[in-house]
Coordinates of C-alpha atoms and ligand atoms in Angstrom, one line a residue:
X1053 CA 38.5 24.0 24.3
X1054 CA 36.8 22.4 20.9
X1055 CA 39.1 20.4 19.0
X1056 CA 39.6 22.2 15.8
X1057 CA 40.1 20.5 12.8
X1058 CA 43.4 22.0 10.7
X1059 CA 42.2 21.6 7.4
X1060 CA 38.8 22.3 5.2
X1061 CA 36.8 19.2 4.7
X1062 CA 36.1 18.9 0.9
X1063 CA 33.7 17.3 -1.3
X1064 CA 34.1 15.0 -4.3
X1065 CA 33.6 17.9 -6.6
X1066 CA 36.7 19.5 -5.5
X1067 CA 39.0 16.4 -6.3
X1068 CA 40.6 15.2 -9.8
X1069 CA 41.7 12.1 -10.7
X1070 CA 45.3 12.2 -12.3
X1071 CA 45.7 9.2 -14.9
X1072 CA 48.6 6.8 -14.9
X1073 CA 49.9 4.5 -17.4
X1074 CA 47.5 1.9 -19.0
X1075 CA 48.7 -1.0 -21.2
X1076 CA 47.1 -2.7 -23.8
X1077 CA 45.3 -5.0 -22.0
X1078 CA 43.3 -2.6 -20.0
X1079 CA 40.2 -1.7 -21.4
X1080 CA 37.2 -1.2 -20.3
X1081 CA 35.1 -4.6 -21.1
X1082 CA 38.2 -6.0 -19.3
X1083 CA 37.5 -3.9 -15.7
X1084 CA 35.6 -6.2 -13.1
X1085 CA 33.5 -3.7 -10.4
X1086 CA 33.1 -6.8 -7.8
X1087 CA 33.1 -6.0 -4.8
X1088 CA 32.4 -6.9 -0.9
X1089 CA 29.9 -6.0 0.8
X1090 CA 30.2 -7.5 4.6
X1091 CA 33.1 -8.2 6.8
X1092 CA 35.4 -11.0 6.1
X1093 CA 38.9 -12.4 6.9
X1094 CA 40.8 -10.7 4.2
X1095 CA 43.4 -13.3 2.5
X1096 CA 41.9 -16.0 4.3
X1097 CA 38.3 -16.6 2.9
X1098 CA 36.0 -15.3 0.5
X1099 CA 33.5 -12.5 1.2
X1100 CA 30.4 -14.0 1.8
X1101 CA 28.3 -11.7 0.3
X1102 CA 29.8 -9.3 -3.1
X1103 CA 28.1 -7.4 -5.6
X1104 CA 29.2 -7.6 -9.4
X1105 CA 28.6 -3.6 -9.5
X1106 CA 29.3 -1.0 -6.7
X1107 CA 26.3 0.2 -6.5
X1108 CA 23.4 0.5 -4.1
X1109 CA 19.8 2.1 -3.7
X1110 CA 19.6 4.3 -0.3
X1111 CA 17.0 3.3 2.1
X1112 CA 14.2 5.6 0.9
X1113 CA 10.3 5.6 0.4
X1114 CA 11.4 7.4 -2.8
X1115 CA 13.9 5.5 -4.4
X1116 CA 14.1 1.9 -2.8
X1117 CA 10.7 -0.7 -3.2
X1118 CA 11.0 -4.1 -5.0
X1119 CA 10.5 -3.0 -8.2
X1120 CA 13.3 -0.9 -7.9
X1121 CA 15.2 -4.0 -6.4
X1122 CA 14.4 -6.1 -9.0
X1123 CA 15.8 -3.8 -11.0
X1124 CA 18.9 -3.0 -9.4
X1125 CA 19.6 -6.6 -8.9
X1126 CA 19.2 -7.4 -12.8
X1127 CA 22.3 -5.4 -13.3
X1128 CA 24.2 -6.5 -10.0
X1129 CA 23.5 -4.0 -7.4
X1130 CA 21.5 -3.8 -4.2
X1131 CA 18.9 -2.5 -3.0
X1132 CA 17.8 -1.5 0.5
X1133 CA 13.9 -1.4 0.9
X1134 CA 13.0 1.5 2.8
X1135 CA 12.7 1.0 6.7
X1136 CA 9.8 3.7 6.9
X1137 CA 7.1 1.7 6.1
X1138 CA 5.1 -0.7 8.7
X1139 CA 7.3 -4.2 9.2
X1140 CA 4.8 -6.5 7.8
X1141 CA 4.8 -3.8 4.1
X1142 CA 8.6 -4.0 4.2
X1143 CA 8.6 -7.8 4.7
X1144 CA 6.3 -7.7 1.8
X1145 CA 8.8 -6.2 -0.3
X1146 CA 11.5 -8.3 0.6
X1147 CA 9.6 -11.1 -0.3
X1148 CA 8.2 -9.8 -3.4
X1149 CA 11.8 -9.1 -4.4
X1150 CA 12.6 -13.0 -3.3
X1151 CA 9.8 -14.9 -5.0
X1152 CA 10.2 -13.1 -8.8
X1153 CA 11.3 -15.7 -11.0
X1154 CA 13.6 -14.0 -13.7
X1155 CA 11.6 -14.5 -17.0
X1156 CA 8.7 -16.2 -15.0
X1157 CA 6.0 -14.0 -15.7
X1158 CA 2.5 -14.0 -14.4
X1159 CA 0.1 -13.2 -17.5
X1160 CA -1.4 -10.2 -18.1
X1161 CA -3.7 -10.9 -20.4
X1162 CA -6.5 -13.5 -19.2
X1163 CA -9.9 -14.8 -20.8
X1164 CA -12.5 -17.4 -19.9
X1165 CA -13.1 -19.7 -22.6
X1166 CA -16.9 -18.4 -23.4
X1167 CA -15.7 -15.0 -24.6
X1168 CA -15.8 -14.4 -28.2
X1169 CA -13.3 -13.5 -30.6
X1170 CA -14.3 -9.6 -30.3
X1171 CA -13.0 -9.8 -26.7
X1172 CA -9.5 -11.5 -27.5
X1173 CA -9.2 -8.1 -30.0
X1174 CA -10.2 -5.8 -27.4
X1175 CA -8.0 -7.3 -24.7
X1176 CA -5.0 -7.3 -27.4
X1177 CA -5.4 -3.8 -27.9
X1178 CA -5.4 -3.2 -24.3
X1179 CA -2.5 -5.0 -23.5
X1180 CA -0.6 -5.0 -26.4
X1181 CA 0.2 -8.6 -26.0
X1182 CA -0.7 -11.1 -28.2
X1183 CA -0.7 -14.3 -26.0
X1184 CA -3.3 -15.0 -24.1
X1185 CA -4.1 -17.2 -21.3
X1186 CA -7.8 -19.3 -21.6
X1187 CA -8.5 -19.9 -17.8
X1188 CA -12.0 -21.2 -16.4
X1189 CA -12.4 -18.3 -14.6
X1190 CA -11.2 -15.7 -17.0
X1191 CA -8.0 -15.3 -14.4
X1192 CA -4.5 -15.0 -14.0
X1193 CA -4.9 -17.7 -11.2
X1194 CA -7.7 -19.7 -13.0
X1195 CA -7.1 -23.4 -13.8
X1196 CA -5.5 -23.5 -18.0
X1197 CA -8.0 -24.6 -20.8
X1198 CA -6.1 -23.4 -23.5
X1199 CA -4.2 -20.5 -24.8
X1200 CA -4.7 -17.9 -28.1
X1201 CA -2.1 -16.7 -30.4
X1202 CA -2.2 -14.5 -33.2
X1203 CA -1.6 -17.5 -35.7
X1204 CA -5.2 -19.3 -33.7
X1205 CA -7.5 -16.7 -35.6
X1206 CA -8.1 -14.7 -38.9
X1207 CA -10.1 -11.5 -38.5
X1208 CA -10.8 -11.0 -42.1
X1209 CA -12.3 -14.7 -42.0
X1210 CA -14.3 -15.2 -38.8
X1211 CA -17.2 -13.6 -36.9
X1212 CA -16.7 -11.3 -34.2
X1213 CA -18.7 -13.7 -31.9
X1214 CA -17.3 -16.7 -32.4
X1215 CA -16.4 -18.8 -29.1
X1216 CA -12.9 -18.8 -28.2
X1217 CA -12.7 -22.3 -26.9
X1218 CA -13.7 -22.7 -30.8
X1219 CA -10.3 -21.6 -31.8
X1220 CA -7.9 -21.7 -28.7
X1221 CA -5.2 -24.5 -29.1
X1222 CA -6.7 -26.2 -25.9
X1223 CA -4.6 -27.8 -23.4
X1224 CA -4.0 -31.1 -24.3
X1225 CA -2.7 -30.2 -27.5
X1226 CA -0.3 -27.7 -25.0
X1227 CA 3.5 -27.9 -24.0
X1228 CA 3.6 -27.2 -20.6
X1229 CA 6.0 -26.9 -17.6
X1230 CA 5.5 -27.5 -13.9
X1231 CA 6.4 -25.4 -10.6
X1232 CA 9.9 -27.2 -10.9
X1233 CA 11.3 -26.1 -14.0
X1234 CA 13.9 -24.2 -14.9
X1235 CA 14.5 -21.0 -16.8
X1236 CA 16.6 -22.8 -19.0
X1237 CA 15.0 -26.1 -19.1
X1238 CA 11.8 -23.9 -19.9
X1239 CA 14.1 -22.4 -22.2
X1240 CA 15.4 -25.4 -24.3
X1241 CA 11.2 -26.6 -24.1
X1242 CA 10.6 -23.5 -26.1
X1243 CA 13.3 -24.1 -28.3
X1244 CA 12.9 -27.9 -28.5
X1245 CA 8.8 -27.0 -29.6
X1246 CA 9.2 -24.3 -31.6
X1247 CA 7.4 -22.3 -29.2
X1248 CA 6.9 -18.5 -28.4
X1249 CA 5.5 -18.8 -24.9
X1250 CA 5.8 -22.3 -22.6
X1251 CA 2.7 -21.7 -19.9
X1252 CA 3.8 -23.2 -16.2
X1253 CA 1.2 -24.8 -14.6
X1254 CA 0.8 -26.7 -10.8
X1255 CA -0.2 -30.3 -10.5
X1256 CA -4.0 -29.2 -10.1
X1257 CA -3.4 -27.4 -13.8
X1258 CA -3.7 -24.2 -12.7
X1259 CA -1.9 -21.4 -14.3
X1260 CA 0.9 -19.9 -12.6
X1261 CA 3.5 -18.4 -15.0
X1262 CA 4.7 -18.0 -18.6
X1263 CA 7.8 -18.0 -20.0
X1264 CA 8.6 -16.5 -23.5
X1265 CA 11.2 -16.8 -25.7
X1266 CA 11.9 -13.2 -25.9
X1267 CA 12.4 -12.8 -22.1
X1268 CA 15.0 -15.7 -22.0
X1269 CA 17.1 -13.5 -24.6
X1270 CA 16.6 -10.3 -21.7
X1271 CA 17.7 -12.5 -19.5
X1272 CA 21.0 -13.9 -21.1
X1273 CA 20.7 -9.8 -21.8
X1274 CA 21.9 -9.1 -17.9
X1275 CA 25.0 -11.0 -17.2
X1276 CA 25.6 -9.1 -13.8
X1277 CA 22.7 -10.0 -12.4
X1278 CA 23.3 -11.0 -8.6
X1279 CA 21.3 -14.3 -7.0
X1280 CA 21.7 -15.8 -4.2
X1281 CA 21.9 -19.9 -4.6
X1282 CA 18.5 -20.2 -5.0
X1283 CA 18.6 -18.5 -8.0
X1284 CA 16.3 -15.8 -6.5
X1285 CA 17.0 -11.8 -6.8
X1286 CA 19.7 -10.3 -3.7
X1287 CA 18.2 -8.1 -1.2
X1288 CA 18.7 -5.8 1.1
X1289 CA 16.2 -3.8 3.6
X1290 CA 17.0 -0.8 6.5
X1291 CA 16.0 -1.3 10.3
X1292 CA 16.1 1.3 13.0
X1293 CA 17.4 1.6 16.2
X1294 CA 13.8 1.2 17.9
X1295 CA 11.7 -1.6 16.9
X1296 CA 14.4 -4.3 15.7
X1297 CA 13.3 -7.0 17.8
X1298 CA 10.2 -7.6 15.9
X1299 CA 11.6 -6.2 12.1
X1300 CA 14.4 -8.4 12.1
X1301 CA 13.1 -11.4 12.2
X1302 CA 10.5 -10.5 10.0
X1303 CA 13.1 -9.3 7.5
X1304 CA 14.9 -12.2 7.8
X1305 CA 12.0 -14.4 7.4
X1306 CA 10.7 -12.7 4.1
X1307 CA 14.4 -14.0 2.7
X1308 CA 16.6 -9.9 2.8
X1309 CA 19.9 -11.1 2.8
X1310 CA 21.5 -8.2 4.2
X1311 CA 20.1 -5.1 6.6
X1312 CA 21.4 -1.9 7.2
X1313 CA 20.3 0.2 10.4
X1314 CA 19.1 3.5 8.9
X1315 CA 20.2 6.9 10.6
X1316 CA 21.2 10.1 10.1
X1317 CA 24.1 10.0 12.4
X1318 CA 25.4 6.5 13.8
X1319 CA 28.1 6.9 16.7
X1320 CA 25.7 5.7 19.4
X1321 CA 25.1 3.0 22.2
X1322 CA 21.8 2.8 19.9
X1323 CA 23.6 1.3 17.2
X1324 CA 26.0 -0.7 19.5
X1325 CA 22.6 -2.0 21.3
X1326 CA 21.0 -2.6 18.0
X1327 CA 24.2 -4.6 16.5
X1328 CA 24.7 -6.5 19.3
X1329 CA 21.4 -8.0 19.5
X1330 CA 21.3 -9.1 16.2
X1331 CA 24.6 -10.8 16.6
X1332 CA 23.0 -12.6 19.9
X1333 CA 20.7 -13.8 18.0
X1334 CA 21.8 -14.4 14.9
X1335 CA 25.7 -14.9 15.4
X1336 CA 27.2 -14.0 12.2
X1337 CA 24.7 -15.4 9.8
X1338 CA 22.6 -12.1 9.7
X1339 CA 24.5 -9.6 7.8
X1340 CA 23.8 -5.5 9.1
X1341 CA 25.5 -2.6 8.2
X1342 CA 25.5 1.0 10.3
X1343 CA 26.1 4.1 10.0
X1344 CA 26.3 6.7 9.0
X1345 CA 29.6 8.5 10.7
X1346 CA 32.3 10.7 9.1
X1347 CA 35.8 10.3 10.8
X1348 CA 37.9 7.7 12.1
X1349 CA 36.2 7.2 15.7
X1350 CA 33.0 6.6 14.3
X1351 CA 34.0 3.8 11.8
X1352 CA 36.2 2.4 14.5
X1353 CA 33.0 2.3 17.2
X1354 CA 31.0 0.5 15.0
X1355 CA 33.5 -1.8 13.8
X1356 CA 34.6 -3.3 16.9
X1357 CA 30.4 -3.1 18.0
X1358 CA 30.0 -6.1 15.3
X1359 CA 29.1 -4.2 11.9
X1360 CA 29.2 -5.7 8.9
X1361 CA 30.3 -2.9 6.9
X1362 CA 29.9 1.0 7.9
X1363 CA 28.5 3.6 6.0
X1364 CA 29.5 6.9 5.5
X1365 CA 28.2 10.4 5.1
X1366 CA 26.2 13.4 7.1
X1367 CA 24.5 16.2 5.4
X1368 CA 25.8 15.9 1.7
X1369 CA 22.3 14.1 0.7
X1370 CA 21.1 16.0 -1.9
X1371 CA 17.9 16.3 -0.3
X1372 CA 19.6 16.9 3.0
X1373 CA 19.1 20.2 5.0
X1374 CA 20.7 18.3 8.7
X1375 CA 24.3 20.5 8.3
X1376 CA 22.0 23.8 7.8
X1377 CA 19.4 22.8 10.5
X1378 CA 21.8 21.3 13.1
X1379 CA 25.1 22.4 12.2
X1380 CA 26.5 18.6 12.3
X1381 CA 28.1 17.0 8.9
X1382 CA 31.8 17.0 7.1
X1383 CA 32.4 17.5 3.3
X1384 CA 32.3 13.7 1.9
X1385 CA 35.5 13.3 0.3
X1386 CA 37.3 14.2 4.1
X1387 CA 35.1 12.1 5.7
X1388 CA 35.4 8.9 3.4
X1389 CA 39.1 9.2 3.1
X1390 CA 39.9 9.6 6.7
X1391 CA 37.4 6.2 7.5
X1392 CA 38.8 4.3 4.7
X1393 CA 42.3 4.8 6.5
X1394 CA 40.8 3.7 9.4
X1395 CA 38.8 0.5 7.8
X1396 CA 42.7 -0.2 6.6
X1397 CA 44.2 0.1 9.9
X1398 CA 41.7 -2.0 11.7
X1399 CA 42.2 -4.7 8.5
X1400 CA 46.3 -4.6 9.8
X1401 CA 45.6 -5.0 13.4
X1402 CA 42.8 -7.9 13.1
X1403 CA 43.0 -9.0 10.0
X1404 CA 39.1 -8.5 9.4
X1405 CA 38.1 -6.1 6.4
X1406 CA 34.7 -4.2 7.0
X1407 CA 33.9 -2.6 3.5
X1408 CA 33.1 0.9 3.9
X1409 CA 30.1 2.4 1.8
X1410 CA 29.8 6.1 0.4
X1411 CA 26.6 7.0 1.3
X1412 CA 25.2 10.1 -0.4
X1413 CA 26.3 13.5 -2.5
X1414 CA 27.1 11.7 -5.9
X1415 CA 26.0 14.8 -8.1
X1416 CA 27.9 13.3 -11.5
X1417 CA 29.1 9.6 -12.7
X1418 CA 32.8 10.7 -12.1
X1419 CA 32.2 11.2 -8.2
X1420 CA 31.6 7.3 -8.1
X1421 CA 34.8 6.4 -9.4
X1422 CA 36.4 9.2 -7.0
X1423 CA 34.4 7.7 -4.2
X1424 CA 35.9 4.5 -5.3
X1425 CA 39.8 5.6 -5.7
X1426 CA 39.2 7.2 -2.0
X1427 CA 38.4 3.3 -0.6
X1428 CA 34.6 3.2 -1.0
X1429 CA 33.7 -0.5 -1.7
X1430 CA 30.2 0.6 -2.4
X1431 CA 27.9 3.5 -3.0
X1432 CA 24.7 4.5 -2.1
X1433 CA 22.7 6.9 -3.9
X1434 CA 19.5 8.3 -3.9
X1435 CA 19.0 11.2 -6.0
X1436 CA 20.7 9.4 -8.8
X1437 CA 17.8 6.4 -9.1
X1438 CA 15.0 8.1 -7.7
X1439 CA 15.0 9.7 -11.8
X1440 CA 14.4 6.2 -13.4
X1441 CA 11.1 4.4 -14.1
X1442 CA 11.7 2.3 -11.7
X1443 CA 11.6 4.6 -8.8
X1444 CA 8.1 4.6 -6.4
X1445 CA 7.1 8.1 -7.0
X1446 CA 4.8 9.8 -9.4
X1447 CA 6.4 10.7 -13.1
X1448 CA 4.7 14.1 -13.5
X1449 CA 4.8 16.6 -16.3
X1450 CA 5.6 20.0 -15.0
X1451 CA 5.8 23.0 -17.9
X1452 CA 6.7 20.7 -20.6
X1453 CA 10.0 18.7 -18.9
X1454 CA 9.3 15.6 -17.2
X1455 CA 10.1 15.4 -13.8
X1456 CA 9.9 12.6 -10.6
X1457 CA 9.3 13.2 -7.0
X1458 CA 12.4 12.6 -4.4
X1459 CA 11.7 13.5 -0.8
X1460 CA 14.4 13.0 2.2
X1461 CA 13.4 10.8 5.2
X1462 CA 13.6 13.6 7.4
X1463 CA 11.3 15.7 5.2
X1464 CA 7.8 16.1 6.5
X1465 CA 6.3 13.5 3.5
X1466 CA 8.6 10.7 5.0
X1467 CA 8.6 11.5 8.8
X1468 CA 10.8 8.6 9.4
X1469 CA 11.4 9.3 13.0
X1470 CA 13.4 6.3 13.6
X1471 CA 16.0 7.6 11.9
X1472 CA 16.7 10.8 13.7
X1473 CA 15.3 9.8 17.1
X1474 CA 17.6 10.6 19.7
X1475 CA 15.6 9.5 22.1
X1476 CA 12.6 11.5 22.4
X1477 CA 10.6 9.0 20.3
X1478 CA 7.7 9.0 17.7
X1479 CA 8.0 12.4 15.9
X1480 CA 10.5 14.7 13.8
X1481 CA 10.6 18.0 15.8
X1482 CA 12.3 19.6 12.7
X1483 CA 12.8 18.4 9.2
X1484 CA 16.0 17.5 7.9
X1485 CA 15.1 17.2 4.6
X1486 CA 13.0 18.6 1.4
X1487 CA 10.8 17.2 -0.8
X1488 CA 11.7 18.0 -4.2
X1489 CA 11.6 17.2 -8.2
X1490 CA 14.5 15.1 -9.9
X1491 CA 14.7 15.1 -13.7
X1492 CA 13.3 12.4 -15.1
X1493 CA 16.6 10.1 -16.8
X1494 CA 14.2 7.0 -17.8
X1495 CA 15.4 3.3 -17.4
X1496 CA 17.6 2.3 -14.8
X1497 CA 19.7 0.1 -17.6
X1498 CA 20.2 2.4 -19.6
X1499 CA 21.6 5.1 -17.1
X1500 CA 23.6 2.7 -14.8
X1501 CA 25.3 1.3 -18.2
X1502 CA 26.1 4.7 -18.8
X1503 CA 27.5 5.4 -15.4
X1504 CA 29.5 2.3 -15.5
X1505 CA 30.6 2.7 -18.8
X1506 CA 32.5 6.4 -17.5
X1507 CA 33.7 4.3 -14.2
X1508 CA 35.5 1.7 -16.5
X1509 CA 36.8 4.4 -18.9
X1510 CA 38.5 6.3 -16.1
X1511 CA 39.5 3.4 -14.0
X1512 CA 41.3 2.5 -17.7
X1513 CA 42.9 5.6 -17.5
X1514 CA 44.7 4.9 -14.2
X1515 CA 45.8 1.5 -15.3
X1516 CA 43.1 -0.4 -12.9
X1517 CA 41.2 -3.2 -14.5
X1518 CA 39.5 -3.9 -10.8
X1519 CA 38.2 -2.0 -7.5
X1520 CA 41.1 -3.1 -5.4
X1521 CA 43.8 -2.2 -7.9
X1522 CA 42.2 1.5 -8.8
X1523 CA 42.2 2.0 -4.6
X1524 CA 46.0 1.1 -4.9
X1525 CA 47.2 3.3 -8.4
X1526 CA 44.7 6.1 -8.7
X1527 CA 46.5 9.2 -7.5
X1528 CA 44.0 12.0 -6.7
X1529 CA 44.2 15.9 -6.5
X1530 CA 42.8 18.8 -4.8
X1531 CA 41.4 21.6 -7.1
X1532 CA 41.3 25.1 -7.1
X1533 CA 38.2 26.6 -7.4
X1534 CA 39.5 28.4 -11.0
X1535 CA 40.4 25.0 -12.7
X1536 CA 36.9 23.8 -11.2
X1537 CA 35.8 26.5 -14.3
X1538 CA 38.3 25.4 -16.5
X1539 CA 36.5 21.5 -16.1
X1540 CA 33.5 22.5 -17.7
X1541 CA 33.0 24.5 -21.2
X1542 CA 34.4 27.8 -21.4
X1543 CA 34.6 30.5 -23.3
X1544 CA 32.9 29.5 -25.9
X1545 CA 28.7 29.8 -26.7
X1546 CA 27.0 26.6 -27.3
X1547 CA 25.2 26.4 -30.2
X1548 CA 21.5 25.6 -28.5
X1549 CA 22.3 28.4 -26.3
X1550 CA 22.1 30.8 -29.4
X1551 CA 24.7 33.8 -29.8
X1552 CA 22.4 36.5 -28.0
X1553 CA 24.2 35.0 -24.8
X1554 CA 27.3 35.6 -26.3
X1555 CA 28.0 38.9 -24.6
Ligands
IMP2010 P1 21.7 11.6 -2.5 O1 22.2 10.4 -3.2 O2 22.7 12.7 -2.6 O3 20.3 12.0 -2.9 O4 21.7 11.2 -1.0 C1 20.9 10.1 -0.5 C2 21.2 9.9 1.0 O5 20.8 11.1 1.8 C3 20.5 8.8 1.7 O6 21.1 7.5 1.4 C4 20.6 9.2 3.1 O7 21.8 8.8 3.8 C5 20.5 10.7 3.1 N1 19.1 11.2 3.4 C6 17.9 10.6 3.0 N2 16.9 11.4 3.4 C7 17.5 12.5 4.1 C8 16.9 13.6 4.8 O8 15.7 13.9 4.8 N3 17.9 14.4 5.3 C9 19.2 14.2 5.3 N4 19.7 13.1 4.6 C10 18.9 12.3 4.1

């Protein structure tokens, strides 16, 4: 007979987080969200790869390209680039992520220097910025001849046509850096010149960047932000089961730091195949997650098949239809708890700590910092950044709200196959996802500060002032479906609401 589970499996909605004391000292600019991301011997060396936030972007042609990266990784997270694109687009991505230069910016706003003053207004009003870049050829790439600022003309004194290599401060009168500078020796130039913009050129004097003072501020702005030594943006980017012998090393060529093997449901010899050739490979100096699975077994399978850290979750995607279509899936608060136990137990008997990440179902902040008290190292969400600007898809006005597009990878749109292949190769018999609207939220900033701000708060509340230490005091609670009414407003009419929906 069928094994039969005793109890329910819940979700995070139907837990509560019971405070405990907090003293003085704990507040919330003192609570530190590092956290690991890949294996390591616990107590015996550092994790070779953290994140100063516990958060990541799930591995989606609607949530996670390299702007969205870029993004993330400003404020300490992660992102995976979506697997569902062709190798050499991913790798693109990846590499895209890996080459920005924080507050190295290529211009925007380009003129040759035969253009007359009536073009520098037109392209000012266009662009909205007020340096621009004189290049021979009028490009972004063109070699430098001089620059125009708002102080180099006066409208109300010069004619429309007049030259602007007649008024440009021309290059040898410029401060300029080369291909080797750094943001803050570009930075103390600026300062050192009484500058507003330093333009970095190459040894043939062609143009390459700016730097401006404002965007040094932004970046002293994002104290999280998460590089690797190079200084460059972290990265991460999802591979399948299927084509890994050429995506891998393409991946790792374009500079991801770490990979993730993307599928729906990942207690398989797949996986095991897939981790073990990486590791034959690479040895331990490629970093890959798996997943996803939902009970002890599962985490257990994939830790001893090499993975660098295990993700959890089936069918609580919010775009996710897999528990309605195939019946497979367990409520996310059961499954992460019971795998966390088991990450813990395999930490005892080898003394190797595989973080364990949440992947999926986060409906409100609060359910991170319950994902969190229940072991999760990380999170991965999808619904929750597919709403920012920085998301791929199309912002669209529909009846007056603003809205984004989110579609599942097992939706029709994404027909990722890879990920739900069971063998039968190169198509999606059924969908396991929808395509859908999200709200539009706006900046990614703005809304993870928010998030993180609640996470601090309540990890305050339980006396924790790190991840570790919330795992160990936060005491957590089942609730009744009544006192699931009693969270919310009740009993009372909102004022917005009006009191026609009083009765
Ligand atoms: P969300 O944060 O609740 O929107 O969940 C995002 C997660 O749903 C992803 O990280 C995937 O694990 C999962 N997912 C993505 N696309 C699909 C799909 O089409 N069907 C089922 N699950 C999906």
């Amino acid at each position: 007979m069928a094994f039969i589970y005793d109890e329910p499996s819940h979700t995070f909605g139907e837990y509560l987080i019971i405070p405990g004391y907090s003293s003085c000292e704990c507040v919330p600019s003192a609570v530190n969200l590092k956290t690991s991301v890949v294996k390591y011997r616990k107590g015996e060396e550092e994790c070779p790869l953290t994140m100063n936030i516990p958060l990541v972007s799930a591995i989606m042609q609607s949530v996670s390209n390299d702007t969205m990266a870029i993004a993330l990784a400003k404020e300490g997270g992660i992102s995976f680039i979506y697997g569902s694109q062709s190798i050499e687009s991913e790798a693109r991505m990846v590499s895209n992520v890996k080459s920005y230069k924080a507050g190295f910016v290529v211009s925007d706003s380009n003129i040759r220097p035969d253009a007359t003053l009536a073009d520098i207004l037109a392209l000012k009003e266009k662009t909205g910025h007020s340096t621009v870049a004189v290049t021979e050829d009028g490009t972004a790439a063109g070699k430098l001849v001089g620059i125009v600022a708002s102080r180099d003309y006066r409208v109300s004194r010069m004619s429309p046509d007049e030259k602007v290599s007649s008024f440009m401060t021309p290059i040898d009168k410029l401060v300029t850096g080369d291909e080797n500078t750094t943001l803050k020796e570009a930075n103390d130039i600026i300062w050192d010149n009484k500058l507003n913009s330093l333009p970095i050129v190459d040894k043939n004097g062609t143009l390459k960047y700016f730097v401006f003072r404002k965007d040094y501020s932004d970046h002293k702005a994002n104290p999280l932000e998460l590089l690797d030594s190079h200084k460059r943006y972290i990265v991460g980017a999802g591979i399948n089961t299927r084509d890994y012998e050429e995506r891998v090393p393409a991946l790792v060529g374009a500079g991801a730091d770490v990979l993730c093997i993307d599928s729906s449901e990942g207690f398989s010899e797949w996986q095991k195949k897939t981790l073990e050739w990486v590791r034959g490979k690479y040895g331990d100096s490629v970093k890959v997650g798996a997943g996803n699975v939902v009970d002890r077994e599962g985490f257990l399978f994939l830790a001893e098949s090499g993975a660098d850290f295990v993700k959890v979750g089936i069918g609580g995607g919010s775009i996710c239809i897999t528990r309605e279509q195939k019946g497979i899936g367990r409520g996310q608060a059961t499954a992460l708890i019971e795998v966390c136990k088991a990450r813990d137990e395999y930490f005892e008997r080898t003394g190797v700590y595989v973080p364990v990440c949440s992947d999926g179902g986060i409906v409100h902040d609060y359910h991170v910092t319950l994902a969190l008290a229940m072991g999760a190292d990380f999170i991965m969400l999808g619904r929750y950044f597919s709403r920012f600007d920085e998301s791929p898809t199309n912002k669209l006005n529909i009846n007056g709200s603003y809205v984004k597009e989110y579609w599942g990878e097992g939706s029709n749109r994404a027909r990722n196959w890879q990920r739900y292949d069971l063998g039968g190769g190169a198509k999606l018999s059924f969908e396991e996802g929808v395509d859908s609207y999200v709200p539009y939220a706006g900046s990614l900033k703005d809304n993870v500060a928010q998030t993180l701000a609640k996470v601090r708060h309540t990890m305050c509340n339980c006396g924790a002032l790190s991840i570790p230490e919330l795992q160990q005091k936060a005491k957590l609670t089942l609730v009744s479906s009544t006192s699931i009414v009693e969270g919310g407003y009740h009993d009372v009419v909102l004022k917005d609401k009006g009191l026609s929906s009083a009765e």
